[in-house]
Coordinates of C-alpha atoms in Angstrom, one line a residue:
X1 CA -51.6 -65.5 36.1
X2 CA -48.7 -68.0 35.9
X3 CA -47.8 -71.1 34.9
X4 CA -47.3 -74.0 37.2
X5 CA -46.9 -78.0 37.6
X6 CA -50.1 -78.9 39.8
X7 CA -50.5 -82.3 40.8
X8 CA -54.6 -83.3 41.9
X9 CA -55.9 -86.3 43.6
X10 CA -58.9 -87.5 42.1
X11 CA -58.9 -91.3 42.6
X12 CA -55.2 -91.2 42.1
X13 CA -52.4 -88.6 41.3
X14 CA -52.6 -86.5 38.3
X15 CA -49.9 -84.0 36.9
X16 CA -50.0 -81.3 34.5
X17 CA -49.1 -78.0 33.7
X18 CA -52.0 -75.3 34.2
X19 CA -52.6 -71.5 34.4
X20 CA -52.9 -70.3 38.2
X21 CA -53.5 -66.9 40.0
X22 CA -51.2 -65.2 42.5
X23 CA -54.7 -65.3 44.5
X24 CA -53.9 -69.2 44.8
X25 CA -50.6 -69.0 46.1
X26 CA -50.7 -70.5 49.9
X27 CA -49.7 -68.3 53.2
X28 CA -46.5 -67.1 53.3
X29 CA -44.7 -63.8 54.1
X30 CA -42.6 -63.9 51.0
X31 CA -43.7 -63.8 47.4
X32 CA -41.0 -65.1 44.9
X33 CA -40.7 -65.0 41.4
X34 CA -38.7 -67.9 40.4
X35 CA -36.4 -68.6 37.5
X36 CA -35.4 -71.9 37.8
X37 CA -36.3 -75.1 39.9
X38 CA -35.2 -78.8 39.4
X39 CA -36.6 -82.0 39.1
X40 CA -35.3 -84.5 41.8
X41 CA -36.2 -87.9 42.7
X42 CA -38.5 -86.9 45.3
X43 CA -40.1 -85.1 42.8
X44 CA -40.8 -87.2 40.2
X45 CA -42.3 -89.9 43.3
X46 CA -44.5 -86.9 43.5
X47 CA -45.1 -86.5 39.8
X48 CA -46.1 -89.8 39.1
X49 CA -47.4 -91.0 42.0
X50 CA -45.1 -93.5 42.9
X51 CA -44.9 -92.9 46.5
X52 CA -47.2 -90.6 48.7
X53 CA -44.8 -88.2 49.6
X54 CA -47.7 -85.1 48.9
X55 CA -49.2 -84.0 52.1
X56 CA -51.4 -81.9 50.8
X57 CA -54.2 -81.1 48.0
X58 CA -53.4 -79.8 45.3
X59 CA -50.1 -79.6 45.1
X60 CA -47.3 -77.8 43.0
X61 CA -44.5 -80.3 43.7
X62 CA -40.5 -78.9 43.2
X63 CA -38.3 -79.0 46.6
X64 CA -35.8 -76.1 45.3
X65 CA -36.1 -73.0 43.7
X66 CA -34.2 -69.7 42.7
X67 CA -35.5 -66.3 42.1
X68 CA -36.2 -62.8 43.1
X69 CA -37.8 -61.7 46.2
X70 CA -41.3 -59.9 44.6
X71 CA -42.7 -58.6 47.5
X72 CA -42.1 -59.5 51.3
X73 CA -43.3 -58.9 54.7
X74 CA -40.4 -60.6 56.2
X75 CA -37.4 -58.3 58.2
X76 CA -34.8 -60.0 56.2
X77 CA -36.0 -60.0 52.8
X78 CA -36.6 -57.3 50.6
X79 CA -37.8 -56.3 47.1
X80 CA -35.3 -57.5 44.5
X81 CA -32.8 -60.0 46.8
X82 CA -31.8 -63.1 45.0
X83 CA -32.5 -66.5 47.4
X84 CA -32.8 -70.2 47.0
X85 CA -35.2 -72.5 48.8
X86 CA -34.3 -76.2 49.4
X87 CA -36.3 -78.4 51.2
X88 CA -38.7 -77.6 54.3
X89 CA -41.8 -79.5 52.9
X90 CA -42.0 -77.6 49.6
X91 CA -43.4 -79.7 46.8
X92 CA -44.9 -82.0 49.8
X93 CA -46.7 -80.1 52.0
X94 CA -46.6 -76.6 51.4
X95 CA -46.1 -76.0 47.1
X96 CA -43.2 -75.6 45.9
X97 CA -40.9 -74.6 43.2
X98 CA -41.6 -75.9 39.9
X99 CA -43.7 -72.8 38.8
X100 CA -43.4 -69.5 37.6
X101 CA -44.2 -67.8 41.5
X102 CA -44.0 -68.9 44.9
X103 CA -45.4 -67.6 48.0
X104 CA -43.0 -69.0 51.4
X105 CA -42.2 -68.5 54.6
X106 CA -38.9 -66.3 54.4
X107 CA -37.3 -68.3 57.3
X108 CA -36.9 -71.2 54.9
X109 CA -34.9 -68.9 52.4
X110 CA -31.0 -68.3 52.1
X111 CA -28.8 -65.8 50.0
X112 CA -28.2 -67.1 46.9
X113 CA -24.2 -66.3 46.7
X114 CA -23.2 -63.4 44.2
X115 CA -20.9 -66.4 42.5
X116 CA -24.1 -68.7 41.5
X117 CA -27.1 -67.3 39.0
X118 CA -30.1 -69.1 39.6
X119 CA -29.4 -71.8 36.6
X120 CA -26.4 -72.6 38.5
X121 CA -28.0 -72.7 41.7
X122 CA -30.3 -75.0 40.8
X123 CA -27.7 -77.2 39.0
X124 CA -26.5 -77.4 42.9
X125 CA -29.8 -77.8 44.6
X126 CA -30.9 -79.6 47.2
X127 CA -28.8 -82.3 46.0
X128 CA -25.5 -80.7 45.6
X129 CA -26.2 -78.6 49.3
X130 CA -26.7 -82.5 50.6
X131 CA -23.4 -82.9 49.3
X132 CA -22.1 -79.9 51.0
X133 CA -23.6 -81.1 54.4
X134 CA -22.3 -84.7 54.1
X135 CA -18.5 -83.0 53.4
X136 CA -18.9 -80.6 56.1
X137 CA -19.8 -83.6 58.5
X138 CA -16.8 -85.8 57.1
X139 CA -14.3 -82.7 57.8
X140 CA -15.8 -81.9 61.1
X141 CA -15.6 -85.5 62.4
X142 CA -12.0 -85.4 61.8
X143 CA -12.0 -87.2 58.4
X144 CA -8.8 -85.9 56.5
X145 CA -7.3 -85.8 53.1
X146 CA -4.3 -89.3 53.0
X147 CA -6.0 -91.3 55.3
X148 CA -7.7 -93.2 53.0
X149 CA -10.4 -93.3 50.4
X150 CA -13.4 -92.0 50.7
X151 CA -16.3 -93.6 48.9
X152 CA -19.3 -92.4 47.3
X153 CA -22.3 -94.7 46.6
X154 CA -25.2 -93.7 44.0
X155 CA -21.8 -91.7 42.4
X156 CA -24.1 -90.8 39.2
X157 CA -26.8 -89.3 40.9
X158 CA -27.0 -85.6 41.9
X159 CA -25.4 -85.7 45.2
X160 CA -23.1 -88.2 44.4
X161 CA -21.5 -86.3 41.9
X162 CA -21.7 -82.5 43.7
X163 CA -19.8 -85.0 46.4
X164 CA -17.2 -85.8 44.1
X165 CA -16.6 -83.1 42.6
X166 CA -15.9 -81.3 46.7
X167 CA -14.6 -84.1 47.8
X168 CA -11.6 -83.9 45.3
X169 CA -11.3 -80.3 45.1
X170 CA -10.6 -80.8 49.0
X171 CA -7.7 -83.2 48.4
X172 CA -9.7 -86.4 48.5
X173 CA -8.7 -89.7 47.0
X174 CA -12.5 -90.8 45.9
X175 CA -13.7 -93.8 45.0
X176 CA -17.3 -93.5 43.1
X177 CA -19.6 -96.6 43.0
X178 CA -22.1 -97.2 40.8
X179 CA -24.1 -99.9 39.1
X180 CA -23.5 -97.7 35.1
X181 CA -20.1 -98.8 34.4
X182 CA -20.3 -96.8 31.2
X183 CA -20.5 -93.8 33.1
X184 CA -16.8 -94.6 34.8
X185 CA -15.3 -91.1 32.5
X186 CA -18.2 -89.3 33.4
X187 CA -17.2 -90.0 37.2
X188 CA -13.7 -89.8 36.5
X189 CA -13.8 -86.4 35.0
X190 CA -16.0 -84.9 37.9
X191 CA -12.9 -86.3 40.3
X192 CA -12.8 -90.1 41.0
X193 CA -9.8 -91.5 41.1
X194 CA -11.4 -94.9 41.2
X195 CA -14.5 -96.5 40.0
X196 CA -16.3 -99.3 41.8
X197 CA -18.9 -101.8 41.1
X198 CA -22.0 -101.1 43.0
X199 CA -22.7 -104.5 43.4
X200 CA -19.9 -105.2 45.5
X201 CA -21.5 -103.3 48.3
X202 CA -25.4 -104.3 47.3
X203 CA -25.3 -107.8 49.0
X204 CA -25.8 -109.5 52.1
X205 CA -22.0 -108.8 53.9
X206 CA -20.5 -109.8 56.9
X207 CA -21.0 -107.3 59.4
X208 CA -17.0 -106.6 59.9
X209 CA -15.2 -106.9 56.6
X210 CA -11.5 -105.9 55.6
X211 CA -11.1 -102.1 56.4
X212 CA -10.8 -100.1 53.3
X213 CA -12.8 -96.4 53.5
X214 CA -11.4 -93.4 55.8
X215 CA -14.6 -91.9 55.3
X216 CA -18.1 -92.8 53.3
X217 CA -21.5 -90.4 51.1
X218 CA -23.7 -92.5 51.2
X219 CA -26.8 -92.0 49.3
X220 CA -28.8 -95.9 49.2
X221 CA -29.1 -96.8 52.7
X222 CA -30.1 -100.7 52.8
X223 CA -27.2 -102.9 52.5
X224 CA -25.1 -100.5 50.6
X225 CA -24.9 -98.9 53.8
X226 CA -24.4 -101.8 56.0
X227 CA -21.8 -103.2 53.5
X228 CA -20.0 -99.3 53.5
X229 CA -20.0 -98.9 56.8
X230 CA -18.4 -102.8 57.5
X231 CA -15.5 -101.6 55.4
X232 CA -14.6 -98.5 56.9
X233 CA -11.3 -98.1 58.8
X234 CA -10.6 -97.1 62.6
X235 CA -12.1 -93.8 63.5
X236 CA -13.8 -93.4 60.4
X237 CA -17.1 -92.0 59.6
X238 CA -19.7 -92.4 57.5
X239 CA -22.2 -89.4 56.3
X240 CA -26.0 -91.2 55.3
X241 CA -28.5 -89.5 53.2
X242 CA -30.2 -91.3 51.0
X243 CA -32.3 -93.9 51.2
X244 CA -32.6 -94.7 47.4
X245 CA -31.9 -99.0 47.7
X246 CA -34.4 -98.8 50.6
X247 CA -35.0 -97.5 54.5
X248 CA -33.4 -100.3 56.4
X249 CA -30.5 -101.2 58.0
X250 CA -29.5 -104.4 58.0
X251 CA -26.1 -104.0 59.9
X252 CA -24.8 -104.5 63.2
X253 CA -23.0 -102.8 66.1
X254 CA -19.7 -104.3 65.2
X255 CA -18.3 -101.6 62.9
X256 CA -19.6 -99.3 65.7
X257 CA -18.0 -100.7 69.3
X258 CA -15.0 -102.3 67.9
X259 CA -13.2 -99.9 65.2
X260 CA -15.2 -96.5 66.3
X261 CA -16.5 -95.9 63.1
X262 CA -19.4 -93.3 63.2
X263 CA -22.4 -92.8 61.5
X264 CA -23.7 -89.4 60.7
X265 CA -27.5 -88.7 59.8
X266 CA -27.8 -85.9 57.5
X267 CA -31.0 -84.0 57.4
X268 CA -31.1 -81.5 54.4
X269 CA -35.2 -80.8 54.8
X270 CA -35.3 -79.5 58.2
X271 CA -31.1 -77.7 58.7
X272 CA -30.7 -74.5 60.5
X273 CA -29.9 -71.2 58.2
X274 CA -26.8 -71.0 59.8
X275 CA -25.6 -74.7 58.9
X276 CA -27.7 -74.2 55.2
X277 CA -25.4 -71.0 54.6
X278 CA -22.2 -73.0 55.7
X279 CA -23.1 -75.5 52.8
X280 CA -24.1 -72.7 50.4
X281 CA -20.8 -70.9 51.4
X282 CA -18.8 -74.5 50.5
X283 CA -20.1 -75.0 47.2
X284 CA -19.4 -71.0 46.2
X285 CA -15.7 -71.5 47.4
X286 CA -15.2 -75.5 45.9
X287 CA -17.1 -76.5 43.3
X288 CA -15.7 -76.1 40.3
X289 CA -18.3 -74.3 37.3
X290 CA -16.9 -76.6 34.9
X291 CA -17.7 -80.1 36.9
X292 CA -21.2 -78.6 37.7
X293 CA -21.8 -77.9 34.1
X294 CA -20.6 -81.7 33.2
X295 CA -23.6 -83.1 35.2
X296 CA -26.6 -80.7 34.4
X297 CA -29.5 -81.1 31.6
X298 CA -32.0 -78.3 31.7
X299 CA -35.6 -78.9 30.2
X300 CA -38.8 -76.6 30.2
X301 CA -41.2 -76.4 32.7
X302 CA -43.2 -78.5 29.8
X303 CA -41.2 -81.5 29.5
X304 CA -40.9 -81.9 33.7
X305 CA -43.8 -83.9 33.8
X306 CA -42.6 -86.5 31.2
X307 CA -39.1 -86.3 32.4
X308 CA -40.0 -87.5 36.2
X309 CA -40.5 -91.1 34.8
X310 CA -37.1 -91.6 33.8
X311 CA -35.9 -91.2 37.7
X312 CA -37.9 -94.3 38.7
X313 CA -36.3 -96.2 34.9
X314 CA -32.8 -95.1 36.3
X315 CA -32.4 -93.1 33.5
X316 CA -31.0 -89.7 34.8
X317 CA -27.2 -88.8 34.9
X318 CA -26.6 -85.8 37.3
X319 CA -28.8 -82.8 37.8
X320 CA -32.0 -81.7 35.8
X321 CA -32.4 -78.0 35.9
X322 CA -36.1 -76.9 34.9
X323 CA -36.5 -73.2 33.4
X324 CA -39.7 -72.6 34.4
X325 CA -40.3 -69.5 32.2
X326 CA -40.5 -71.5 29.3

């Protein structure tokens, strides 16, 4: 038996935590026992029901975890190898990691790198390897340290501060919006050189506007985006996401066709091994433990449930590492 965070449908969504059996566990050709998962915003729209992003019934919701391989039937995974899981459905359609075992598919699984425990990885998660992807994509479309700001959006969330935090450890003159201008030290300390008001970038803009950012995280979508992506200079990129202001995109070509500014989709759910590695790789080399500790609150597996509410209140700085063994 273990413990888990199973959500039912009965009318409408219902989490709490319950006693399971490994006989429960769905298909997959890897059994992990996990040590920590996190509770992300997708999560909590899970948890409370805000949005129906579960698939399937019932459901153990958590999109990362980090643990121990228990027992496997997969050719690269053996007895006692230490992985991490972000993404591919978990917590939406196939259960996921906020519980004390997991049963997965082992092609979803990466190393988890000898530099990281699993608290730490999970500090990271699927926010901070977003992060890692939307630097990756900045550096490989040519974006380079003096030639301007960059700008992260959402710069108090999870991957807007992992962003930070790589972005400056690469040489990066950041500038971090956000709407919490209390939080301006917080962001400073993780790397910003500059703080900006989000609502600057929240309105209706024009769809060219003076050029400002050599390259852009963006992690709202909506206008933020269309504002961002209106101020970026020549040859400048932007790396999208998020969608956490809203799903559209209420831009125009301009930005596009007459400065060459390109926009890069990121997809963290659904990324190769090879380009999840890459990431995972990144953070071992860049992040700095000290930043990553600065923007991490770790709860029991208990207090998850109660905890998701405060991502739909804005209410949650950084990351939120759940210990799911107590």
């Amino acid at each position: 038996m273990f413990s888990a965070i199973l959500i039912t449908e009965d009318g409408s969504p219902r989490a709490q935590v319950t006693r399971l059996d490994e006989a429960d566990l769905p298909d997959g050709d890897v059994r992990v026992d996990v040590e920590y998962s996190t509770l992300n915003y997708k999560d909590a729209l899970a948890i409370t029901g805000a949005s129906p992003v579960v698939r399937a019934w019932p459901m153990v919701p958590g999109i990362d975890l980090a643990g121990t391989v228990a027992e496997s039937a997969h050719p690269d995974w053996k007895e006692g190898d230490r992985v991490v899981l972000n993404g591919w459905g978990a917590g939406e359609s196939h259960w996921g990691g906020l519980a004390q075992k997991a049963r997965v598919n082992g092609d979803w699984l990466v190393p988890l790198p000898a530099v990281f425990g699993s608290r730490q990885a999970m500090a990271i998660g699927t926010a901070g390897y977003t992060a890692s992807l939307c630097v990756a994509a900045l550096l490989d479309r040519g974006v380079r340290p003096g030639e301007g700001e960059v700008l992260v959006t959402g710069a108090t969330g999870g991957v807007g501060g992992v962003a930070i935090a790589l972005l400056a450890r690469a040489g990066f003159t950041v500038a971090a919006s956000t709407g919490k201008a209390a939080e301006a030290g917080y962001l400073r300390r993780l790397g910003a050189d500059t703080v900006v008001d989000a609502a600057g970038l929240a309105g209706p803009g024009r769809p060219l506007q003076k050029e400002r950012w050599a390259g852009v995280v963006d992690t709202l979508g909506s206008r933020t985006l269309a504002n961002a992506c209106a101020q970026t200079r020549r040859d400048g990129a932007v790396a999208a996401c998020g969608l956490a202001q809203g799903m559209d995109f209420p831009a125009s070509v301009a930005p596009f066709i007459l400065r060459g500014v390109s926009l890069l989709g990121i997809d963290s759910v659904s990324a190769p091994r090879a380009r999840r590695t890459a990431a995972w790789d990144r953070l071992a080399r860049d992040l700095d433990p000290d930043a990553l500790d600065a923007m991490t609150e770790e709860i029991a597996l208990g207090e998850a449930v109660a905890a998701a509410g405060r991502f739909l209140e804005r209410r949650v700085r950084g990351r939120i590492v759940v210990d799911v063994n107590r």
